[in-house]
Tab-separated table of C-alpha atoms and ligand atoms in Angstrom:
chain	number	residue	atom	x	y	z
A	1	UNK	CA	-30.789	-55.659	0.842
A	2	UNK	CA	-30.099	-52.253	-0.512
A	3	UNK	CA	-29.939	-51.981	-4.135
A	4	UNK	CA	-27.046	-51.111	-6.524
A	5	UNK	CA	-29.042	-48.107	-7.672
A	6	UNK	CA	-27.922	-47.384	-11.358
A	7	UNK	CA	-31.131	-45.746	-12.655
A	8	UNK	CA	-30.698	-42.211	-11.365
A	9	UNK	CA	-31.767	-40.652	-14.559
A	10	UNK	CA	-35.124	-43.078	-13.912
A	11	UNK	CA	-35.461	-40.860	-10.305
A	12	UNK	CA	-33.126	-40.439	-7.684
A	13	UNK	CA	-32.727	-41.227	-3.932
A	14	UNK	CA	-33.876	-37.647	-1.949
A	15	UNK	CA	-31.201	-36.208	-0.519
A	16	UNK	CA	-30.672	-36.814	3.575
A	17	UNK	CA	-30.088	-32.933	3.922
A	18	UNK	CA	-33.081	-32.039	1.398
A	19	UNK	CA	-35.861	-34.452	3.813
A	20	UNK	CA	-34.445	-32.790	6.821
A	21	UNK	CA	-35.052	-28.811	4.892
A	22	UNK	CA	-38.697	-30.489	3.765
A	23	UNK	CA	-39.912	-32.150	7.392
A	24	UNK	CA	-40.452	-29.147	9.403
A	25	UNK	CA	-43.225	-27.930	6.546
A	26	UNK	CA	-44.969	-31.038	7.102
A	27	UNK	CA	-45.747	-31.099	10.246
A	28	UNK	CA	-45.619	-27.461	12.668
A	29	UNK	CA	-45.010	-25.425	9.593
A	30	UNK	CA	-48.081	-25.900	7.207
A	31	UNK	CA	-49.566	-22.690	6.830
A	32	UNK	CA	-50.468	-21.828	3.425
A	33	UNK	CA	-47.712	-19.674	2.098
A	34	UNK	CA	-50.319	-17.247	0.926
A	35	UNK	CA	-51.982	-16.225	3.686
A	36	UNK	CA	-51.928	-12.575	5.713
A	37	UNK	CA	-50.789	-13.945	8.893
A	38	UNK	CA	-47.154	-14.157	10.395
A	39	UNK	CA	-47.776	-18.288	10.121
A	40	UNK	CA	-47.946	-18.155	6.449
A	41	UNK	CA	-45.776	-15.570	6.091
A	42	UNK	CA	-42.655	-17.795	7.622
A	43	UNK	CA	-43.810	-20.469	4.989
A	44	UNK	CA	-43.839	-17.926	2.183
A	45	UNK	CA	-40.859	-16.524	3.177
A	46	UNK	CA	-38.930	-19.831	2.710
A	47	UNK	CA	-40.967	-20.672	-0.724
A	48	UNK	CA	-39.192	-17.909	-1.596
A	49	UNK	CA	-35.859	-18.765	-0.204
A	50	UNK	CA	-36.370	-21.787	-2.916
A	51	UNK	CA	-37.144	-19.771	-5.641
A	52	UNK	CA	-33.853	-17.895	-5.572
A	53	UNK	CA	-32.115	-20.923	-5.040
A	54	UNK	CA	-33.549	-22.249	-7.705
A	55	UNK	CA	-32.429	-19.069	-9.808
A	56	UNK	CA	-29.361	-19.393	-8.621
A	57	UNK	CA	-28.462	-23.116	-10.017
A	58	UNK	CA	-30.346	-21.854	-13.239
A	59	UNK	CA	-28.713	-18.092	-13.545
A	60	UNK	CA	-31.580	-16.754	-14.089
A	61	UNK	CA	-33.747	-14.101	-11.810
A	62	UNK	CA	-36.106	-15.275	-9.083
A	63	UNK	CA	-38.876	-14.109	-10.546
A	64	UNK	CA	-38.389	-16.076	-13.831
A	65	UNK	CA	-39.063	-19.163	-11.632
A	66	UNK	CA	-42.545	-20.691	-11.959
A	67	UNK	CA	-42.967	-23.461	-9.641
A	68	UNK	CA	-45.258	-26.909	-11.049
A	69	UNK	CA	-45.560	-30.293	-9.613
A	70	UNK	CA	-43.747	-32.336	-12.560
A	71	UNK	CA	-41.251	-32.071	-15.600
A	72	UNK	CA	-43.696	-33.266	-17.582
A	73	UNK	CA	-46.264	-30.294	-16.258
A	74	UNK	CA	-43.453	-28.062	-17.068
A	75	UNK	CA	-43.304	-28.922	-20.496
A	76	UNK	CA	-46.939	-29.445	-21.112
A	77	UNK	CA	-47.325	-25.478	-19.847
A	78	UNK	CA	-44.501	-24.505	-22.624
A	79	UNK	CA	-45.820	-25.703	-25.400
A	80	UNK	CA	-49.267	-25.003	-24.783
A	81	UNK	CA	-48.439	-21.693	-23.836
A	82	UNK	CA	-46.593	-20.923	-27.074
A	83	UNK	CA	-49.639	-22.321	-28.881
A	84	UNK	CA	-51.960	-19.584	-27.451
A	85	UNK	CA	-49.963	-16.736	-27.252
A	86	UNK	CA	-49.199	-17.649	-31.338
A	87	UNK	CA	-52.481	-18.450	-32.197
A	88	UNK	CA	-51.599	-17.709	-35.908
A	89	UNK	CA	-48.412	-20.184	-36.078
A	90	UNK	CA	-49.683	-23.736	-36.443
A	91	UNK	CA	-45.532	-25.607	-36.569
A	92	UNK	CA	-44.216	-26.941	-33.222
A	93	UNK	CA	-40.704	-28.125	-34.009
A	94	UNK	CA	-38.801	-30.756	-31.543
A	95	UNK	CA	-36.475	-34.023	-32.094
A	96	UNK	CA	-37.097	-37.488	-32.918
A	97	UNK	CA	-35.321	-38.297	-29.564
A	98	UNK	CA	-37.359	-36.244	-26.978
A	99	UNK	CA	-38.470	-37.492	-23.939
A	100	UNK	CA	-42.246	-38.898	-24.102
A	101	UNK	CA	-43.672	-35.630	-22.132
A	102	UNK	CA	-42.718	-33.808	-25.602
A	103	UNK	CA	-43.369	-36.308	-27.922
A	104	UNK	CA	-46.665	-37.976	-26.613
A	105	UNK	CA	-47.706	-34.345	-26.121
A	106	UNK	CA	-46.843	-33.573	-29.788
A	107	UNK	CA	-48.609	-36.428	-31.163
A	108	UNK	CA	-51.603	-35.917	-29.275
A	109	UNK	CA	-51.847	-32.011	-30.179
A	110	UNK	CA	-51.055	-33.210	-33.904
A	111	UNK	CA	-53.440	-35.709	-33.936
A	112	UNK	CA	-56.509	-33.508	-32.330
A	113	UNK	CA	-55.567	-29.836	-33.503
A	114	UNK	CA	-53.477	-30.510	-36.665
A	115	UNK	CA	-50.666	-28.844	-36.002
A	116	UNK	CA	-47.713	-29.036	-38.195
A	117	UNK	CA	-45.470	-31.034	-35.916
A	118	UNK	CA	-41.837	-31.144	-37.381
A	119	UNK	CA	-39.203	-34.252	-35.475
A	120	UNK	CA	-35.771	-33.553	-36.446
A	121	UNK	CA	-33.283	-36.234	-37.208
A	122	UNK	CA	-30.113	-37.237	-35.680
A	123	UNK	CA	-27.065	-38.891	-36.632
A	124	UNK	CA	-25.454	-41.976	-35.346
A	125	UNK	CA	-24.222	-40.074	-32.471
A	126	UNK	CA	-27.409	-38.442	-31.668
A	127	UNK	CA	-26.295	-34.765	-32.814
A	128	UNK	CA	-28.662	-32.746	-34.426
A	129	UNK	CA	-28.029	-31.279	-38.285
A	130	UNK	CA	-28.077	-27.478	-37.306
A	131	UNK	CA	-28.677	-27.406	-41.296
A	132	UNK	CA	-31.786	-29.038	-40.720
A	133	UNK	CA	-32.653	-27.153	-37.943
A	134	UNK	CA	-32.278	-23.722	-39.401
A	135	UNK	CA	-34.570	-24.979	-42.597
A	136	UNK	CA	-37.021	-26.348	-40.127
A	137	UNK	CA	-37.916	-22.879	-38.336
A	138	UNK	CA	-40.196	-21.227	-41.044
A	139	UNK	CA	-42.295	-18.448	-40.227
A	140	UNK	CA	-45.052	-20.180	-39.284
A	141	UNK	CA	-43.229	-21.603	-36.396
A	142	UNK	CA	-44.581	-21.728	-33.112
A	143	UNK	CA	-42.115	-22.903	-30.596
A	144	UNK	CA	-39.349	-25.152	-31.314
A	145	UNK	CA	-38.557	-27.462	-28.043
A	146	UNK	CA	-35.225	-28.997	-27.696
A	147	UNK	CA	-33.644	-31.380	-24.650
A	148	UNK	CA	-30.991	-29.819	-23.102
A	149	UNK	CA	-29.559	-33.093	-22.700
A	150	UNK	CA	-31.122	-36.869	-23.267
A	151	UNK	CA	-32.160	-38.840	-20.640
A	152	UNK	CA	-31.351	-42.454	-22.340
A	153	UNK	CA	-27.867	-41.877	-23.990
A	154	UNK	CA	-26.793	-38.138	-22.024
A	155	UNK	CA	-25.963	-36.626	-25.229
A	156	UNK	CA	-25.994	-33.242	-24.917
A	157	UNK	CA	-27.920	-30.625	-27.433
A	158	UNK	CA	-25.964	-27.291	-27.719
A	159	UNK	CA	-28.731	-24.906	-26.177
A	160	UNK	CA	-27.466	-21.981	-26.201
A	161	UNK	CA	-26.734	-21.753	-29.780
A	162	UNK	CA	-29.711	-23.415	-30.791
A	163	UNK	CA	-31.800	-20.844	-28.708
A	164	UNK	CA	-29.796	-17.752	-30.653
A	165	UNK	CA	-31.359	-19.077	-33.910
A	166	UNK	CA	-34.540	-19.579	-32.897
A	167	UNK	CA	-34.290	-15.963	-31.293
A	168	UNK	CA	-33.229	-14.540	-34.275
A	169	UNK	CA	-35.912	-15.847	-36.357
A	170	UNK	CA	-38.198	-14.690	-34.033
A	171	UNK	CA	-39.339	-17.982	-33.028
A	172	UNK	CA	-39.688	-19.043	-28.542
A	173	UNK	CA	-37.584	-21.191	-27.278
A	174	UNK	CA	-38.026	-24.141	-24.905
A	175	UNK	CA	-35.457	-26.948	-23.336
A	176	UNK	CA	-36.851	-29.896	-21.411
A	177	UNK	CA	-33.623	-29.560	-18.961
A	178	UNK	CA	-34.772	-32.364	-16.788
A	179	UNK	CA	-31.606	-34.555	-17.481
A	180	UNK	CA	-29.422	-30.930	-17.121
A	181	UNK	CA	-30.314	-29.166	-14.159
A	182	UNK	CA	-27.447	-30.048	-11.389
A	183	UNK	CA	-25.097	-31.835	-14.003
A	184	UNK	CA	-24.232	-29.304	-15.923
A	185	UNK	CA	-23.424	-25.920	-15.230
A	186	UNK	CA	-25.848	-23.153	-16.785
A	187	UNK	CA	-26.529	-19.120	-16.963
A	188	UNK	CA	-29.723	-18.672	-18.569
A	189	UNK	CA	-29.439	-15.117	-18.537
A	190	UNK	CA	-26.699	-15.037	-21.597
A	191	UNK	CA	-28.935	-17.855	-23.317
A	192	UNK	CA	-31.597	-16.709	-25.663
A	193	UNK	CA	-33.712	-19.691	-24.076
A	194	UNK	CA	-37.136	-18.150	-23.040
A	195	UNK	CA	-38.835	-21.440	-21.269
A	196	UNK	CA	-36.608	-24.030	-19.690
A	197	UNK	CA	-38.307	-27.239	-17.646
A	198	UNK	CA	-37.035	-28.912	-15.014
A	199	UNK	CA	-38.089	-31.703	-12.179
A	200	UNK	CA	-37.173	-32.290	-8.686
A	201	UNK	CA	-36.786	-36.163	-8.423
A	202	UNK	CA	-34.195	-35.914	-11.254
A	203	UNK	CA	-31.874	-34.286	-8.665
A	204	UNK	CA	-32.373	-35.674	-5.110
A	205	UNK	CA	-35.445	-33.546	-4.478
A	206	UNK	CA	-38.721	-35.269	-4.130
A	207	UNK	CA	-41.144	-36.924	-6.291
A	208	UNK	CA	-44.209	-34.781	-7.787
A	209	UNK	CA	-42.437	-30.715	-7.955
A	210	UNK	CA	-40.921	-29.549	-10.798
A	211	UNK	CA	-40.217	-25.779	-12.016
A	212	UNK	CA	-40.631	-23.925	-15.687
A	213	UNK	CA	-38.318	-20.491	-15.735
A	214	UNK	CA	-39.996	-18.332	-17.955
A	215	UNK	CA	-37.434	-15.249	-18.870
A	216	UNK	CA	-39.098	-12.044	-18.327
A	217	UNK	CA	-41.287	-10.381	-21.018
A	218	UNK	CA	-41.287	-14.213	-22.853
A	219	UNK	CA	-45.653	-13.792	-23.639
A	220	UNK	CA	-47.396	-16.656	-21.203
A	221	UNK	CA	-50.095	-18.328	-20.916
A	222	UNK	CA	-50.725	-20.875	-18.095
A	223	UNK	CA	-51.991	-24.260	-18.667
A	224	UNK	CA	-53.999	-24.005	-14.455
A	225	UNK	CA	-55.739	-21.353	-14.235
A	226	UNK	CA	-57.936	-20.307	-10.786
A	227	UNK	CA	-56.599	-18.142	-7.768
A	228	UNK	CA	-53.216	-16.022	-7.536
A	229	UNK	CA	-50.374	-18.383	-6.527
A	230	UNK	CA	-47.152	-18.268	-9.011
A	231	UNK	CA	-48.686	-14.751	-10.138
A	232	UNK	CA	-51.013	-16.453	-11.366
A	233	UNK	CA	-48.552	-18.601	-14.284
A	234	UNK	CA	-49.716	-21.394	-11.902
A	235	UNK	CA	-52.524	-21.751	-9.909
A	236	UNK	CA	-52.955	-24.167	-7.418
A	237	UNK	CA	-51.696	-23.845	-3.339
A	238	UNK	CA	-48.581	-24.539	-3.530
A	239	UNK	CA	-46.798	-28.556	-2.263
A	240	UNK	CA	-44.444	-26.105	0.187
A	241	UNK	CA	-42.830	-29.493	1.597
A	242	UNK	CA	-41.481	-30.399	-1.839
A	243	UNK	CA	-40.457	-27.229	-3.055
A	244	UNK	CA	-38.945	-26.344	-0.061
A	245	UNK	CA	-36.565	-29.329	-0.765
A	246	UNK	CA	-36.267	-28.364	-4.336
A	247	UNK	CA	-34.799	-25.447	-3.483
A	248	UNK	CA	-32.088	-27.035	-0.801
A	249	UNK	CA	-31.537	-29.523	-3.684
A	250	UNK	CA	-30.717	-27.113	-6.425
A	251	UNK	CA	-28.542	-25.417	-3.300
A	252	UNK	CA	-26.546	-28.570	-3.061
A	253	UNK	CA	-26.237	-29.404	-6.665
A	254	UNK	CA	-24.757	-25.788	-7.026
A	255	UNK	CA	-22.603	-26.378	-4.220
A	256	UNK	CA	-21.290	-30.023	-4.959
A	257	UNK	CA	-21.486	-29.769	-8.871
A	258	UNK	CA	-17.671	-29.425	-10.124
A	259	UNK	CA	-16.173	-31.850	-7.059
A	260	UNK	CA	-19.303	-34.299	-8.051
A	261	UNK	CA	-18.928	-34.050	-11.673
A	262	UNK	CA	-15.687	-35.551	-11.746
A	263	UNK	CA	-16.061	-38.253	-9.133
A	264	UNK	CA	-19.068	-39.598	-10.810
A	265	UNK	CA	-17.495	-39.186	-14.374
A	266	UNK	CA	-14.750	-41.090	-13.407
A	267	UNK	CA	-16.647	-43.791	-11.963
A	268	UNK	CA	-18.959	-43.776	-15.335
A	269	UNK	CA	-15.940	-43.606	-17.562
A	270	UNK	CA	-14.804	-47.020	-15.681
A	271	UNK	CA	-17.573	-48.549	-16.017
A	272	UNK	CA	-17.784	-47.905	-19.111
A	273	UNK	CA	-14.171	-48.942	-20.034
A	274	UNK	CA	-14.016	-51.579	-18.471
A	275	UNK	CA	-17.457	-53.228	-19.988
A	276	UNK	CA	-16.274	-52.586	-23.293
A	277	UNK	CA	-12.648	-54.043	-22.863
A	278	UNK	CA	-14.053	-57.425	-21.017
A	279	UNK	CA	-17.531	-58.165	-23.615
A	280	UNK	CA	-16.852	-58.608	-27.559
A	281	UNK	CA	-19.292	-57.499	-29.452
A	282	UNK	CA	-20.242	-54.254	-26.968
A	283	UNK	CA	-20.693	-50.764	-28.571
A	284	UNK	CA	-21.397	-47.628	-26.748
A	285	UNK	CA	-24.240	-44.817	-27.615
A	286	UNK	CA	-23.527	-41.677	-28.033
A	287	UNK	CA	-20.175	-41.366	-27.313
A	288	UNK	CA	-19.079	-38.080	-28.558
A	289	UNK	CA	-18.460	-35.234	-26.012
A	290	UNK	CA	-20.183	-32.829	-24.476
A	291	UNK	CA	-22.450	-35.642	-22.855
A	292	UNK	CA	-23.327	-36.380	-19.224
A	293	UNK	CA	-20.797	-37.224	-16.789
A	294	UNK	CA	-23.170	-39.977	-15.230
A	295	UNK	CA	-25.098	-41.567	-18.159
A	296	UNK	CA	-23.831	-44.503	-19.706
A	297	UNK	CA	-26.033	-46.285	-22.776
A	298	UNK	CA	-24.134	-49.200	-23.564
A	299	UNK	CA	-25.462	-52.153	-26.711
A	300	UNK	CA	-24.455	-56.146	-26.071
A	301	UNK	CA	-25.177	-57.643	-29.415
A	302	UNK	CA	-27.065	-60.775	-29.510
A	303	UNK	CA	-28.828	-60.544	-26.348
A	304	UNK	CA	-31.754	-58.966	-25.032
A	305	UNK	CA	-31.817	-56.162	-22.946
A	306	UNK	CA	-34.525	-57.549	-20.876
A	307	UNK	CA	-33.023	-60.465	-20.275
A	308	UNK	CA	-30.003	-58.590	-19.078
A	309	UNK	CA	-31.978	-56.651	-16.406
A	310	UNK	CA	-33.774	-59.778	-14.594
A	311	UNK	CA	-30.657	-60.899	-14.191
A	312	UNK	CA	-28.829	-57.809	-12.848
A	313	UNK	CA	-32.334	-57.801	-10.986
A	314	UNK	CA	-31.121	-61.063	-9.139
A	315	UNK	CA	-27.786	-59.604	-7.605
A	316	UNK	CA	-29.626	-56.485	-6.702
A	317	UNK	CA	-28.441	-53.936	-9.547
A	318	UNK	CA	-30.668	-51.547	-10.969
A	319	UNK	CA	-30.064	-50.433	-14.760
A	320	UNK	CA	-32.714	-49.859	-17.759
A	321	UNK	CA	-33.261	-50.545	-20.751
A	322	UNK	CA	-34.693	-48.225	-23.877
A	323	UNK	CA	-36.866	-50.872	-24.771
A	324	UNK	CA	-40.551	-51.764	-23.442
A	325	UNK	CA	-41.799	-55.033	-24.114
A	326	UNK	CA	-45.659	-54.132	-25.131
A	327	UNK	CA	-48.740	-55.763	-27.405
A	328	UNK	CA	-45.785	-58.791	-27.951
A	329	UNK	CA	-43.324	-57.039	-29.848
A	330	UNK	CA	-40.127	-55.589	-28.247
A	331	UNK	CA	-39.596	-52.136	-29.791
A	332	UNK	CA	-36.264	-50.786	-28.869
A	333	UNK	CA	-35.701	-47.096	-28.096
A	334	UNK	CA	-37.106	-44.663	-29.698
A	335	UNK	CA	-33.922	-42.700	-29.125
A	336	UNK	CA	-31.635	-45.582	-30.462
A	337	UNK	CA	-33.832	-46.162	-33.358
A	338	UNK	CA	-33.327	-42.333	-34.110
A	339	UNK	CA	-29.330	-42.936	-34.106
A	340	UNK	CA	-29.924	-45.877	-36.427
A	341	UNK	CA	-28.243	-48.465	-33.845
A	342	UNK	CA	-29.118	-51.578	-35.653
A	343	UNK	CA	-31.642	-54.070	-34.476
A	344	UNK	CA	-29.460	-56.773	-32.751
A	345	UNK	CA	-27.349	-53.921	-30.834
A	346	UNK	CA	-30.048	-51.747	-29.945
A	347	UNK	CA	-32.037	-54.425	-28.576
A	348	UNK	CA	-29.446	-55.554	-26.340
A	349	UNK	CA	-29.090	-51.697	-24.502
A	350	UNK	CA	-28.601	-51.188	-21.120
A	351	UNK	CA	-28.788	-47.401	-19.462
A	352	UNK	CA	-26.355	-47.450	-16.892
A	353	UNK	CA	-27.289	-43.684	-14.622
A	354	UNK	CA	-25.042	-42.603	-11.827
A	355	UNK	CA	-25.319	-40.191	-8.939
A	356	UNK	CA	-23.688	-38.669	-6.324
A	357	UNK	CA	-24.579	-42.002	-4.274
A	358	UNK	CA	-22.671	-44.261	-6.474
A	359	UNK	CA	-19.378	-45.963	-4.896
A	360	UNK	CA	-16.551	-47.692	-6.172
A	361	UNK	CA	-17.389	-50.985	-4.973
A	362	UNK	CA	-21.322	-50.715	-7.080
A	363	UNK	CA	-19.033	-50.681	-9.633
A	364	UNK	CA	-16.578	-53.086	-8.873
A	365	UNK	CA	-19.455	-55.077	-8.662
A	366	UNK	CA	-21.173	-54.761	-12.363
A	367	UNK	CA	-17.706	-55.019	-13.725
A	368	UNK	CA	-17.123	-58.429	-12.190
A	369	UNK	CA	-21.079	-59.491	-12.835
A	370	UNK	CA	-22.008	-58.685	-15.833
A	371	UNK	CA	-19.633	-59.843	-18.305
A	372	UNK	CA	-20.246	-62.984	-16.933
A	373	UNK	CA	-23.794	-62.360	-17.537
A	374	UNK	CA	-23.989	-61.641	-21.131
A	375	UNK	CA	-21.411	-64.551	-22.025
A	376	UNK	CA	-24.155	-66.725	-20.511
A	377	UNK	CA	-27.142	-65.454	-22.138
A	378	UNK	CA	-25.287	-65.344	-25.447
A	379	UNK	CA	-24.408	-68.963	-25.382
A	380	UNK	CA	-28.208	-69.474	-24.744
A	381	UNK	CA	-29.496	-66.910	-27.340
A	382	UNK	CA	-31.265	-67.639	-30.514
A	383	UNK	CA	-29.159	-65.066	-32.318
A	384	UNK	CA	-25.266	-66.012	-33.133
A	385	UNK	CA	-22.865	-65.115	-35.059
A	386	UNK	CA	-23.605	-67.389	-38.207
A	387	UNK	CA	-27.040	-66.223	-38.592
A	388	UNK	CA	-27.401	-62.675	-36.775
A	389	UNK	CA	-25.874	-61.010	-40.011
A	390	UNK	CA	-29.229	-61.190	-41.844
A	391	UNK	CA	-31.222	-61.081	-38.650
A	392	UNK	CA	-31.559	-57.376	-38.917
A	393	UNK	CA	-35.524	-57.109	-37.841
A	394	UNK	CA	-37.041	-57.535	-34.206
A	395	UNK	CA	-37.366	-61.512	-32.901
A	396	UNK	CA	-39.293	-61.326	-29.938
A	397	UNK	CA	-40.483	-64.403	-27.852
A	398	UNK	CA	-41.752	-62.094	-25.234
B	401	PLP	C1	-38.021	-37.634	-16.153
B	401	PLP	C2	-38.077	-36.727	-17.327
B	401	PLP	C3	-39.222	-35.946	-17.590
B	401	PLP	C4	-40.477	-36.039	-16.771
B	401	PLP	O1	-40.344	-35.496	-15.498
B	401	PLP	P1	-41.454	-35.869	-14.374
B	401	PLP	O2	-41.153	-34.965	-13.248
B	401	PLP	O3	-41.264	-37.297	-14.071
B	401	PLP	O4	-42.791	-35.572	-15.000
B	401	PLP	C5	-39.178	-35.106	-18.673
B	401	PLP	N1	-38.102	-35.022	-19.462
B	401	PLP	C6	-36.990	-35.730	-19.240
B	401	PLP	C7	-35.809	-35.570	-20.140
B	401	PLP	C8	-36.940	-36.612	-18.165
B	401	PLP	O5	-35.838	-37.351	-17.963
């Protein structure tokens, strides 16, 4: 049975026209892109056919491209990077609500090297304080790193101010674009962002390639170091298969971006709608505009969000949940705890992620399903409404 596949900011289906761009470079076509002879050369010469169209879904130049094999490479490369060529700044400032690639990173580089790592707050709708922000870049900043937009709720961080500040302070600026790249338009070139990540299973490329842009003159230094590939920013022969098919999958998201935008935002704004209307007790996160038009993060009080995905499991639909049941205590989102969505929503949170591959009837189908769903599970549920008031802390029987 194919699956109801609502967990496209999880990874998404490769593209039919991106596998056909990628299969030639498996098979007759795998010289090394490197090499003197006319074989390689062909291969090189469409590596860089992907780099520009790369630059062209990012507005930025070809040669700001760096190609990697993950978004969370990507990132690593930034922040280290910053770290060396700053060797006197010891602050790295980020968000409470960054994807683990930043944050575990963060940790780990606080934790063994002692840097001074600053996580700004957000508010209940998972805005930033630009207050805050501006206080938090001293001097002794580093790098400040800063979603472009989040992969659990889709709120949406306003980059290209929040890159002019840093700028002006003298400060680099980073944006873990994953979530952005190929849902919302960009021009790099009039941002003051100077490293941007990205990843190609996020938009219908493959699994394992990714890209960091790295504006020209922005001081580098890379995280791989050995032979010459990526001018040397990343060494290592390049997976020419996979960014082959990054670059015919940026080409398509440039393409299709407006017309898809608003197909899948309508489809998401259903959804949405309608789940709220039909369950009591629902509350959506991270509401406010500008967000992404496919993410939906959407709290059923009372229940648990596990609960709610074995049994969307059983009809076939694929959703997430924040939360990851670990060493027997559920801990919701990090990101939801950030936004200070109490305990007995944020435990019952369900990501809902669209794509271009997302029809009317999937829909149809979780609107019909799942309120029928969480009505059962909350007349089974420990919690009700009597006693849930003062239940504010984590009940786990997991
Ligand atoms: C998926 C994701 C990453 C990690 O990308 P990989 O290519 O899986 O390493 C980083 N940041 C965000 C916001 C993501 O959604």
């Amino acid at each position: 049975m194919k699956p109801i596949y609502l967990d496209n900011n999880a990874t998404t289906q490769v593209d039919p026209l991106v596998l056909e761009e990628m299969l030639p470079y498996f098979s007759e076509l795998y010289a090394n892109p490197s090499s003197m002879h006319t074989f390689g050369g062909q291969v090189g010469g469409k590596l860089r056919q992907a780099r520009s169209r790369v630059a062209a879904l990012l507005g930025c130049a070809p040669d700001e491209v760096v190609f990697t094999a993950c978004g969370t490479e990507s990132d690593n490369t930034a922040i280290r990077s910053a770290l060396t060529v700053r060797p006197d700044r010891r602050r790295i400032v980020t968000t409470k609500v960054e994807h683990p690639a930043i944050l575990g990173l963060v940790e780990h580089l606080k934790k063994t090297e002692g840097y001074d790592v600053v996580l700004l707050p957000v508010d209940g709708e998972g805005n930033l304080d630009l207050a805050a922000y501006k206080a938090a870049l001293t001097p002794d900043t580093a790098i400040v790193s800063v979603m472009w937009a989040n992969n659990e709720t889709g709120v949406v961080f306003p980059i290209p101010e929040l890159s002019a500040i840093a700028r002006e302070r003298g400060i680099l600026f980073h944006t873990d674009a994953v979530q952005a790249v190929g849902k919302i338009p960009m021009k790099l070139s009039e941002t003051a962002v100077d490293m941007l990540s990205l990843s190609g299973h996020k938009l219908h490329a493959s699994k394992g390639v990714g890209a960091l842009y790295v504006r020209k003159g922005t001081p580098f230094a890379p995280l791989l170091i050995g032979g010459h590939q990526e001018r040397g920013m990343r060494s290592g022969t390049e997976n020419t298969p996979g960014l082959i098919g990054l670059g015919k999958a940026c080409e398509l998201a440039q393409t299709h971006m407006a017309e898809e935008n608003s197909r899948v935002r309508a489809l998401r704004d259903r959804l949405e709608q309608g789940l709220l209307a039909a369950v009591p007790n629902s509350k959506l996160n991270g509401a406010k505009e500008p967000r992404l038009p496919n993410t939906s993060n959407i709290s059923f009080k009372f229940v648990e969000g596990e609960a709610i995905l074995l049994r969307l499991d059983q009809l076939g639909i694929c959703a997430s949940s924040g939360s990851a049941c670990s060493s027997g205590s559920l801990e919701p989102s990090h990101v939801l705890r950030a936004m200070g969505v109490p305990f007995t929503f944020a435990h019952g949170s369900i990501r809902f992620s669209l794509s271009r591959t997302t029809t009317d009837a999937e829909i149809d189908l979780v609107l019909t399903e799942l309120p029928k769903i969480i009505d059962t599970l909350r007349k089974i549920s420990p919690f009700n409404e009597q006693n849930a008031m003062e239940e504010e802390k984590p009940a786990c029987g997991c």
